[in-house]
Coordinates of C-alpha atoms and ligand atoms in Angstrom, one line a residue:
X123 CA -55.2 54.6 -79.6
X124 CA -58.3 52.6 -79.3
X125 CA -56.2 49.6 -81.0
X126 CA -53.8 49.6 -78.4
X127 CA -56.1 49.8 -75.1
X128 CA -58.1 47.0 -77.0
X129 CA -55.0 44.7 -77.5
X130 CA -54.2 45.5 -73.5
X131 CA -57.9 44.2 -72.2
X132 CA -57.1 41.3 -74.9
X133 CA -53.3 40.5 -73.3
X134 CA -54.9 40.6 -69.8
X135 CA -57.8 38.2 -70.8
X136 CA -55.5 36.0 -72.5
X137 CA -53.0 36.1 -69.8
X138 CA -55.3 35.2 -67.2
X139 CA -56.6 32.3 -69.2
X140 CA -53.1 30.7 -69.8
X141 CA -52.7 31.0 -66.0
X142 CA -55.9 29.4 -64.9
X143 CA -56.6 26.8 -67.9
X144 CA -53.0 25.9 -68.6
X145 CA -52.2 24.0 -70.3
X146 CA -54.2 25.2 -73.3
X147 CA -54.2 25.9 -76.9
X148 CA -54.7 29.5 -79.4
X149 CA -57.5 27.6 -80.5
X150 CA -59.4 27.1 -77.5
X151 CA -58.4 30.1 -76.3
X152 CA -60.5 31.8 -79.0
X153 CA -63.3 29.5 -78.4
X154 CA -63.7 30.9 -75.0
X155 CA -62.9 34.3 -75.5
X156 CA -64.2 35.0 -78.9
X157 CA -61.3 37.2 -79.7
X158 CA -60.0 36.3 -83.4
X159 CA -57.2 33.6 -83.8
X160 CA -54.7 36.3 -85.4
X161 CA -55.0 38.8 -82.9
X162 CA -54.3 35.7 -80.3
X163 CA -51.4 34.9 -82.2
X164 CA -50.1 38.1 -82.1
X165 CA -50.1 38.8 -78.4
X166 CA -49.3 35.2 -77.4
X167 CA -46.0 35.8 -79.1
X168 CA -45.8 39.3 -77.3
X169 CA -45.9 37.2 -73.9
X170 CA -43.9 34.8 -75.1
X171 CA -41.1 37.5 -75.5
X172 CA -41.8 38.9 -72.5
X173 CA -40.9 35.6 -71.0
X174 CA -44.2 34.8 -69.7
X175 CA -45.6 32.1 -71.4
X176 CA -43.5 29.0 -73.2
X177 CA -44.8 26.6 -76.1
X178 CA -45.2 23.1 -74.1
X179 CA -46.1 20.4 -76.8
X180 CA -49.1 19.6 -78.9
X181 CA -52.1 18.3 -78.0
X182 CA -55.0 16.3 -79.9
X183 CA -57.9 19.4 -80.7
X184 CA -61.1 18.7 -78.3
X185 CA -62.3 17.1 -81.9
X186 CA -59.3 14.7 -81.6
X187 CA -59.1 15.4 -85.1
X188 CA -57.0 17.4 -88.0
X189 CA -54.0 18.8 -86.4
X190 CA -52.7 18.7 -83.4
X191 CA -53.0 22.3 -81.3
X192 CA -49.4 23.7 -80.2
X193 CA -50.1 24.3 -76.0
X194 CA -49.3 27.0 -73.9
X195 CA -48.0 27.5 -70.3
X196 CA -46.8 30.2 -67.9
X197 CA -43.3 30.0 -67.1
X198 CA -42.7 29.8 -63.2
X199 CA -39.9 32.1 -63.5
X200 CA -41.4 34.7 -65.6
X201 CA -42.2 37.3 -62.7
X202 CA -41.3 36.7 -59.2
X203 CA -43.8 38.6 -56.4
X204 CA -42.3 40.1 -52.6
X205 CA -44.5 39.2 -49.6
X206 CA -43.0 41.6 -46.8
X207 CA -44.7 41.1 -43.0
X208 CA -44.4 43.4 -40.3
X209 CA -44.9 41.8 -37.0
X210 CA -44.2 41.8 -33.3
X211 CA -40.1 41.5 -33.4
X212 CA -39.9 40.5 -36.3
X213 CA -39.9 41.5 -40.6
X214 CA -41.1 38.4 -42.6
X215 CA -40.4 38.3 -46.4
X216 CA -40.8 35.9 -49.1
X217 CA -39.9 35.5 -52.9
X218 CA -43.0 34.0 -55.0
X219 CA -42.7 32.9 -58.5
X220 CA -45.6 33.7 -61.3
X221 CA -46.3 29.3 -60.3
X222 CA -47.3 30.6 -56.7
X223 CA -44.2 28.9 -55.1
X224 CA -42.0 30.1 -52.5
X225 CA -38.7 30.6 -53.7
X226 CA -36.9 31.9 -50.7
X227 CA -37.5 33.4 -47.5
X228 CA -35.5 36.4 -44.6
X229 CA -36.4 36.6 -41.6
X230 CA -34.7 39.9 -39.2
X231 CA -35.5 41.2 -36.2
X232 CA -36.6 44.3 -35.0
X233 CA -37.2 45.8 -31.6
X234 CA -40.2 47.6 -30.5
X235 CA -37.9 50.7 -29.9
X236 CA -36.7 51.4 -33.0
X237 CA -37.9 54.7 -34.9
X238 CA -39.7 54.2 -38.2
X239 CA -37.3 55.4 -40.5
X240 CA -35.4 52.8 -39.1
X241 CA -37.7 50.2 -39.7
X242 CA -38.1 50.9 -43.2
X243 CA -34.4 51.0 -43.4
X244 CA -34.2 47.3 -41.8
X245 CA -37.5 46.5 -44.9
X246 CA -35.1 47.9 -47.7
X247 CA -32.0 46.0 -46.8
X248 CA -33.9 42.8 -45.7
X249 CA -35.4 43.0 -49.0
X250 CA -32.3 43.1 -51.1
X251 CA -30.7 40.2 -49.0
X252 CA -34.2 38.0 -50.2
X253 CA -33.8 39.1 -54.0
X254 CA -30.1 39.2 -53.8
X255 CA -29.3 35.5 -51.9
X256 CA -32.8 34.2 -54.6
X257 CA -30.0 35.7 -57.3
X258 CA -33.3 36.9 -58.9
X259 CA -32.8 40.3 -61.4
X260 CA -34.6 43.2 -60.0
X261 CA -36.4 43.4 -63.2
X262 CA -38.4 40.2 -63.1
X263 CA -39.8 41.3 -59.8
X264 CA -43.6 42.9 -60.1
X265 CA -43.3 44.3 -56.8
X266 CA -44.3 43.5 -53.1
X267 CA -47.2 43.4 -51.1
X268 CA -46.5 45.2 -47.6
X269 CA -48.6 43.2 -44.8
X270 CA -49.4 45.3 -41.9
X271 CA -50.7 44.5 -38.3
X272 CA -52.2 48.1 -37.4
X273 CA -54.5 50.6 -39.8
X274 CA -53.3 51.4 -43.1
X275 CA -54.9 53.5 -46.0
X276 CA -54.6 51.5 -49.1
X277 CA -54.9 54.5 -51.5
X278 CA -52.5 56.9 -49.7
X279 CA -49.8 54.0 -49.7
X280 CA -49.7 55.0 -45.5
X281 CA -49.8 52.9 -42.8
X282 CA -51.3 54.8 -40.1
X283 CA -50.1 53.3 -36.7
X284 CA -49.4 50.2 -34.9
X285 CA -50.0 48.7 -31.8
X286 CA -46.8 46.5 -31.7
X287 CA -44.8 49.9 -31.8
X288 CA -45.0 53.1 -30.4
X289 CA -43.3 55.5 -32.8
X290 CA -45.1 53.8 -35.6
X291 CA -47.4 56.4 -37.0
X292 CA -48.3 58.2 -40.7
X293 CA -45.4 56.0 -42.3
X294 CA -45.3 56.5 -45.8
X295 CA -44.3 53.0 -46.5
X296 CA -45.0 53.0 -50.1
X297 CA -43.4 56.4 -51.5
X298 CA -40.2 55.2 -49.6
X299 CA -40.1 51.7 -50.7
X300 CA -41.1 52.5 -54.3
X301 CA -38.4 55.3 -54.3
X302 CA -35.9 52.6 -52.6
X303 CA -37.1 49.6 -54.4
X304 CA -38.2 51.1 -57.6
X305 CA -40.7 48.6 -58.0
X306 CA -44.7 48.5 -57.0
X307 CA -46.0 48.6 -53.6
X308 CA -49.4 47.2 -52.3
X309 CA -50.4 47.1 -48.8
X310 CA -52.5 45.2 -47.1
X311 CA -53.4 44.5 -43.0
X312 CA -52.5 41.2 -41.6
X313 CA -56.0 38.7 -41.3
X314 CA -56.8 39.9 -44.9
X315 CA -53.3 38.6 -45.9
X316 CA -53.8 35.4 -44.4
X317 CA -57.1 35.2 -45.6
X318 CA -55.7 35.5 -49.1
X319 CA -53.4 32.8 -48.7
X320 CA -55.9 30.5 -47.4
X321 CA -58.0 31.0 -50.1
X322 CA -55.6 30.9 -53.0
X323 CA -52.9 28.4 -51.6
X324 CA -54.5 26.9 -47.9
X325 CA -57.5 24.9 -46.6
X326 CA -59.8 27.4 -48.3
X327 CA -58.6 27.2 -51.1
X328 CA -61.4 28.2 -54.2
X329 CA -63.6 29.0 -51.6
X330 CA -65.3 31.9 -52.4
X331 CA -67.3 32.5 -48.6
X332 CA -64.0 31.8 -46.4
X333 CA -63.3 33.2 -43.1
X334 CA -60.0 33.1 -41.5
X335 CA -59.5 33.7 -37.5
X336 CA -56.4 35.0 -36.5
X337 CA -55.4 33.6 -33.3
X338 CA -52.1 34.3 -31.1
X339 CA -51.2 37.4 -28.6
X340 CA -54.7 39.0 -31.1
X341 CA -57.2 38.0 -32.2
X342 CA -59.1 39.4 -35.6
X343 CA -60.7 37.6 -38.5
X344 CA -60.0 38.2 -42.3
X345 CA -63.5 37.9 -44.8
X346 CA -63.7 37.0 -48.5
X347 CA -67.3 37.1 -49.6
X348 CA -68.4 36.4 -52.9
X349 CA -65.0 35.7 -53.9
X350 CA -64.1 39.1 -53.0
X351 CA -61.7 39.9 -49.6
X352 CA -63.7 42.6 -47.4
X353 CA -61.7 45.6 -46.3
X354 CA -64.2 48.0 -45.4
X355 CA -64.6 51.4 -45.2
X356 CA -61.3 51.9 -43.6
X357 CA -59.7 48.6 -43.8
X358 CA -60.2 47.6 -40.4
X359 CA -62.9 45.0 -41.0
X360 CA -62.6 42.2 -39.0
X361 CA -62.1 43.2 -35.8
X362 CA -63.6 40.6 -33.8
X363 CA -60.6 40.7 -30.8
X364 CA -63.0 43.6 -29.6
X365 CA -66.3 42.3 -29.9
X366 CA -67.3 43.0 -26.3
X367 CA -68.6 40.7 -23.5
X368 CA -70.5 43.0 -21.1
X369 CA -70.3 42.4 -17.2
X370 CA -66.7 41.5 -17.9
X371 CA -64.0 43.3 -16.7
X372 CA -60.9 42.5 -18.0
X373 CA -59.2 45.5 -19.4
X374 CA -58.1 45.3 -23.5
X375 CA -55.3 47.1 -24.9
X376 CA -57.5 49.1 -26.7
X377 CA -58.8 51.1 -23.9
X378 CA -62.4 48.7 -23.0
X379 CA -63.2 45.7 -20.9
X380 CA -64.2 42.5 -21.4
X381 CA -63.1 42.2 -24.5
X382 CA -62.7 38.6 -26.5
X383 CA -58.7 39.5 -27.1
X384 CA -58.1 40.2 -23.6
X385 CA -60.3 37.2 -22.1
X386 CA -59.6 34.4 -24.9
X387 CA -55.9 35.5 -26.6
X388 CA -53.1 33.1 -25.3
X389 CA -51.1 35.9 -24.0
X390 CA -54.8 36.9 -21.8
X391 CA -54.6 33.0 -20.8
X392 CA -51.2 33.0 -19.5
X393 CA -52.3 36.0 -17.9
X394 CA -55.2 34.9 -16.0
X395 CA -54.0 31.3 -15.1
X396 CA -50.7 33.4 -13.8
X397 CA -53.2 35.7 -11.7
X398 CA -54.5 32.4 -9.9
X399 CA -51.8 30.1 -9.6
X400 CA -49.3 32.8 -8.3
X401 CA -46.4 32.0 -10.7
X402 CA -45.9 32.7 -14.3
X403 CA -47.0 29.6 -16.9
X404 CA -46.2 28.4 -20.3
X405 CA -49.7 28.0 -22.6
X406 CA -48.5 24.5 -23.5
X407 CA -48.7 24.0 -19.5
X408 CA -52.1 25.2 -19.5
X409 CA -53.2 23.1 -21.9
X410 CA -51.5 19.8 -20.3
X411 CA -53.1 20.9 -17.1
X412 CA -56.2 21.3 -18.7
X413 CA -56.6 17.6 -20.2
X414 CA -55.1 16.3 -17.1
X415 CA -59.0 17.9 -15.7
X416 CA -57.0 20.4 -13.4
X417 CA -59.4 22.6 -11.8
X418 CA -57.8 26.1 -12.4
X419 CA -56.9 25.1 -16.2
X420 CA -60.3 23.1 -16.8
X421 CA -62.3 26.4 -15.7
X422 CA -60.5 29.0 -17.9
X423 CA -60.4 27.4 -20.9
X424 CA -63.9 26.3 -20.4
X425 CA -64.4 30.2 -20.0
X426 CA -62.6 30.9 -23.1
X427 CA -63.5 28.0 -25.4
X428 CA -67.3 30.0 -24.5
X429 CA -66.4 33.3 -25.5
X430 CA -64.7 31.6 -28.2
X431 CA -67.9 29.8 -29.3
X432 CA -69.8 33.0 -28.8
X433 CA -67.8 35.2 -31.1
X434 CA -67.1 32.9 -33.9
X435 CA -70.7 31.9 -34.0
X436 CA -71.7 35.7 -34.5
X437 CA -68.9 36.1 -37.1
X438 CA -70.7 33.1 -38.6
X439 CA -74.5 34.4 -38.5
X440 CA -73.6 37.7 -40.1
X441 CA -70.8 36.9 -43.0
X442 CA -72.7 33.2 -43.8
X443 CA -69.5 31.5 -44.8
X444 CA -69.1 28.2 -46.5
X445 CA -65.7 27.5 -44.7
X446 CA -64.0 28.7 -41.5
X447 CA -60.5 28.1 -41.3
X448 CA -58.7 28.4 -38.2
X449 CA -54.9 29.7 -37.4
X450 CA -52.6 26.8 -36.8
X451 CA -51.9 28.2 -33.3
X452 CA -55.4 26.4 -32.3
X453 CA -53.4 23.1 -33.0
X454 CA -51.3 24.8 -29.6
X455 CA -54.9 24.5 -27.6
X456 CA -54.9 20.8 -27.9
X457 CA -57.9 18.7 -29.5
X458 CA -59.9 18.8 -26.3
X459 CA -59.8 22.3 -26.4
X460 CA -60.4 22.8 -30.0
X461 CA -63.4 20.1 -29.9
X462 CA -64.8 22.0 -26.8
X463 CA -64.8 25.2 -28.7
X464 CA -66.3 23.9 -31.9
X465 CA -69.0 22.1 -30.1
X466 CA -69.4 26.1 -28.4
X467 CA -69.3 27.4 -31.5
X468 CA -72.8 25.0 -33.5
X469 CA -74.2 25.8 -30.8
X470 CA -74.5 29.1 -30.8
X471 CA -75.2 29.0 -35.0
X472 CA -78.6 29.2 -35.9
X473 CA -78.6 28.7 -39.9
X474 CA -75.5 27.8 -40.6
X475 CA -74.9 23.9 -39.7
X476 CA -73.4 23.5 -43.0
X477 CA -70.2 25.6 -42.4
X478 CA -66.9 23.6 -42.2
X479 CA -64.4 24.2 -39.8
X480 CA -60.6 23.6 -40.8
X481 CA -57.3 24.1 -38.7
X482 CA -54.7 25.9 -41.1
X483 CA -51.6 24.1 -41.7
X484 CA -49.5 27.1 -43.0
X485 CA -46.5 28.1 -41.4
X486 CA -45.2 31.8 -40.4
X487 CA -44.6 32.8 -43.5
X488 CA -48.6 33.0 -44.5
X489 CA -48.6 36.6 -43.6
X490 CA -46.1 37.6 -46.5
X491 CA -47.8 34.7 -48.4
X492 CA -50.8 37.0 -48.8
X493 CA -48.8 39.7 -49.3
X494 CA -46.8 38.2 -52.6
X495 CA -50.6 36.7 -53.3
X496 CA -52.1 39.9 -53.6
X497 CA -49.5 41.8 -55.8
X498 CA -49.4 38.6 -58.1
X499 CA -53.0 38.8 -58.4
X500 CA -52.5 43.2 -59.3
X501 CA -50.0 41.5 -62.0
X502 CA -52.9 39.5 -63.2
X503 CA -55.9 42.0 -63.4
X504 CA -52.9 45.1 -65.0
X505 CA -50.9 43.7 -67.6
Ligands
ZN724 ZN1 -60.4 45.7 -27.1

């Protein structure tokens, strides 16, 4: 009994090893990892049956002498990972292989109307179109990470409600999509997603003190520290769309005024440049108008590239990070704007002059991206 759990820790380490040093030799393996060369032997051939790792070639030993060491790789197609994202209108999936690249990607719509069991319905089927058109076998998939926009409990498998749809609430997302599916469910809220994908695939990539800010119709901000991402107590960390600016009076969806999502969010922009200019306008006017020094553009965006500056700043002085990597819906603001805001932002940081700030270049798919990321890296730390 000990034996076995011992050879499990050993497959994981070893595992883990050939993913991140690869490609590398049984030899060095045991150099590193102290474990004896026969044991190695042993569950290297295990994984190589499983059809995890392959025998690439020989290499010289570090020595570059005696023989040469066979090496060892992951194969890309050895596991495959499901990145599923709820969002406004809209279910986001993805195929990613044990290499960390996309394979294949749905995309369905839903309305805000629809009931949850029909939602989950719409998750199940879009899910089999992804594995079914990737003509992957349902048993090299791991299992899916389930990237969620409202307040979820990680343990319970529930996602607890949603504001992009009414009827959303208590969903037991993973007992139905395990039972469905038959394969592993993780969930995980959206700006910790993203921040995973930055950090593993993005402009933060390796960073270990990365923030990520969310920026659209919300506005929230997803925190690894230490390497680690930061959920908090009940996975709402990150909340900085409510950070509150008093004296201000514009009313959030959440119930308060003058908050940062419902002064600074593009849909809040449209909003308030609609409010003076008596007809409805397009952001990417807004912006135009705005480095064309229009007086009604040039005064709310000055407004929000503040509050902006303010909030990010605070983020900053609290969380310390070494990077700050912003969502690729700044590059709709224009550079004016952005260079406005960053200038808004320094100057509001006391300590931290050092932090970097990075526009992401991912596209719409870094939601599930996170997803797939996370349940790939549950593959890693369980096998
Ligand atoms: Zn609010």
């Amino acid at each position: 009994m000990v034996k076995i759990k011992k050879n499990e820790y050993y497959k994981t380490q070893i595992l883990n090893l050939i993913y991140n040093k690869q490609p590398i030799s049984r030899i060095r393996i045991g150099e590193i990892t102290g474990i004896r060369l026969a044991t190695i032997t042993e569950i290297v051939r295990e994984l190589i049956k499983e059809g995890l790792v392959k025998e690439t070639g020989k290499i010289r030993n570090r020595q570059g002498v005696g023989r040469r060491e066979k090496i060892l790789e992951i194969i890309p197609e050895g596991k495959f990972f499901i990145g599923c994202e709820l969002r406004p209108g809209e279910i986001q999936t993805l195929l990613l292989n044990f290499k960390g690249e996309i394979v294949h990607t749905e995309l369905c719509s839903i309305s805000p109307e629809q009931k949850s069991n029909e939602v989950l319905v719409n998750i199940k089927s879009i899910i089999n179109l992804l594995v079914k058109k990737a003509g992957i076998p349902y048993k090299k998939i791991y299992g899916m990470g389930f990237v969620d926009p409202g307040v979820i409990d990680v343990e319970k498998g529930i996602s607890i409600s949603s504001t992009i749809m009414p009827s959303w609430k208590n969903v037991p997302v993973r007992k139905y999509l395990e039972q469905e599916l038959r394969f592993r469910v993780f969930l995980i809220n959206t700006p910790q997603a993203k921040v995973l994908a930055e950090h593993l695939f993005g402009k933060g990539r390796g960073i270990s003190d990365l923030v990520f800010i969310e920026y659209g119709d919300g506005i929230a901000c997803g925190i690894i520290s230490d390497g680690k991402p930061i959920g908090g107590y009940m996975e709402i960390a990150g909340e900085m769309g409510h950070f509150n600016f008093p004296g201000r009076e514009e009313k959030c969806r959440c119930g308060n005024r003058g908050c940062l999502e419902a002064i600074a969010s593009i849909h809040s922009i449209e909003d308030r440049m609609r409010k003076i200019v008596k007809d409805s306008v397009s952001i990417e006017d807004i912006v135009c108008a705005f480095e064309r020094r229009e007086p009604p553009a040039v005064e709310v965006l000055n407004d929000v590239s503040e509050v902006l500056g303010i909030a990010v700043a605070n983020v900053v002085k609290l969380l310390n990070p070494e990077v700050v990597v912003f969502d690729r819906n700044f590059k709709r603001m224009g550079n004016k704007f952005v260079d406005r805001m960053f200038k808004n932002i320094k100057k509001n940081i006391i300590f931290g002059e050092k932090v970097m700030f990075k526009i992401s270049d991912m596209g719409k798919e870094q939601g599930a991206l996170g997803g797939a990321a996370l349940t790939l890296q549950n593959f890693l730390k369980k096998t």
